[in-house]
CSV table of C-alpha atoms in Angstrom, one decimal:
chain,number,residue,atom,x,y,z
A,1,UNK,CA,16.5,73.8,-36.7
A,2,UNK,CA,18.3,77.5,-35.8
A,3,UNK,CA,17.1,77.0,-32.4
A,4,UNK,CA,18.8,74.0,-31.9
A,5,UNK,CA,21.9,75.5,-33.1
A,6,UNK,CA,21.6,78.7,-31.3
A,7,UNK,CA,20.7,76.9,-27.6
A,8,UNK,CA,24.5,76.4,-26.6
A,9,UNK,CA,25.4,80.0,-26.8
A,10,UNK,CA,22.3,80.7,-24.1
A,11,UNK,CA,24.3,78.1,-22.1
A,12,UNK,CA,21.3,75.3,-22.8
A,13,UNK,CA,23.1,71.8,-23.0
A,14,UNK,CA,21.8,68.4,-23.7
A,15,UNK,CA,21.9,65.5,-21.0
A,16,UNK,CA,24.3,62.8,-21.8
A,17,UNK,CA,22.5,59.6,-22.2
A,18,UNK,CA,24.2,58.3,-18.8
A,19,UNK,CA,22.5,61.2,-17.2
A,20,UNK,CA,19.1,59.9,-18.6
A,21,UNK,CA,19.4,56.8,-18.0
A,22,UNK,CA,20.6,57.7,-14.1
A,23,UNK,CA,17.6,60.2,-13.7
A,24,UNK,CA,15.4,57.2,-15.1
A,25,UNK,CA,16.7,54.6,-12.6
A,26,UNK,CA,16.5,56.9,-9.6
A,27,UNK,CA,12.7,58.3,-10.2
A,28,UNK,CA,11.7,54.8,-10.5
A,29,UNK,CA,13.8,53.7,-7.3
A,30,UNK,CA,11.9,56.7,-5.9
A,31,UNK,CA,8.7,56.2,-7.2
A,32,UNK,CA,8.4,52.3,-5.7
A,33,UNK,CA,10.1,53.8,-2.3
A,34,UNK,CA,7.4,56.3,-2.4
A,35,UNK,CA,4.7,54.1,-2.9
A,36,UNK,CA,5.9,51.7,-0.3
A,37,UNK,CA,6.4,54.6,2.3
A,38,UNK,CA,2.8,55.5,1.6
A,39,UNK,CA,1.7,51.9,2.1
A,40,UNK,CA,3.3,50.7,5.0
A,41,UNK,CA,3.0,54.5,6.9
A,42,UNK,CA,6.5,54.9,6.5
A,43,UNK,CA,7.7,58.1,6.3
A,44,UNK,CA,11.3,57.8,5.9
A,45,UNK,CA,11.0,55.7,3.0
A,46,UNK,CA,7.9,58.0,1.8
A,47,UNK,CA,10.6,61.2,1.6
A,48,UNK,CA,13.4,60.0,0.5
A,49,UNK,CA,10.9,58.3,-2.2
A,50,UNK,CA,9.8,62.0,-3.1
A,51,UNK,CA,13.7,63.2,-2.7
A,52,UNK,CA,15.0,60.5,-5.1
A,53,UNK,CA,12.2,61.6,-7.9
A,54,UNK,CA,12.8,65.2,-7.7
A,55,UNK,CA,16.5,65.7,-7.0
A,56,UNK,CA,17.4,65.0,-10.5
A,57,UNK,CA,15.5,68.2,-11.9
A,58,UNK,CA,18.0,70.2,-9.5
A,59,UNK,CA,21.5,68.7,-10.7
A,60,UNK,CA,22.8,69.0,-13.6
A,61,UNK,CA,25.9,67.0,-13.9
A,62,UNK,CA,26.5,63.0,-14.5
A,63,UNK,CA,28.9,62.3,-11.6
A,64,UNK,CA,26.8,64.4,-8.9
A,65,UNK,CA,23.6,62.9,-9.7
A,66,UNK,CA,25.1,59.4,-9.5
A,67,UNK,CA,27.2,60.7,-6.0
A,68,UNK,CA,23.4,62.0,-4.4
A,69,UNK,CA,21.4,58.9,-5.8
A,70,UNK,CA,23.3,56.4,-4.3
A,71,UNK,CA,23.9,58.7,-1.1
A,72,UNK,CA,19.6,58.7,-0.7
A,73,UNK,CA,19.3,54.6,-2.1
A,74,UNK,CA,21.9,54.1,0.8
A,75,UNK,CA,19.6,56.4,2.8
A,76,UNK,CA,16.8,53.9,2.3
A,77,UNK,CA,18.5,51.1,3.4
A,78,UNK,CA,19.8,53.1,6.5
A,79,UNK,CA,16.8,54.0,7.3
A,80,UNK,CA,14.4,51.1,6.7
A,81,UNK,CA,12.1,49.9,9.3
């Protein structure tokens, strides 16, 4: 239980549960894209399919990762074939 404690002084933070739940949505959005891309030899859809999965391991705040998701869903539609 110390470690727990101890993690915010080594500048470790917990994710919100909006941030979760964000990261959630958009690897699933990503995931489908992905598989679609891969389907229909799209490769738009296929990378911004792999960009909405792993973009979320790369931000850390609520409003940024909600800012970028909808910027690459957005993407997707632009972009569709």
């Amino acid at each position: 239980m110390d470690q727990i404690d101890t993690a915010p002084a080594f500048g470790f933070t917990m994710p919100t549960p909006a941030y979760l739940a964000g990261a959630f949505l958009f690897g699933v959005i990503g995931f489908a894209a992905f598989r679609y891309g891969k389907n229909v030899a799209s490769p738009s859809a296929k990378w911004l399919g792999m960009a909405l999965m792993v973009y979320p391991y790369a931000i850390s705040q609520t409003w940024l990762l909600y800012l970028v998701g909808g910027g690459l869903c957005a993407g997707l539609y632009w972009f569709r074939d």
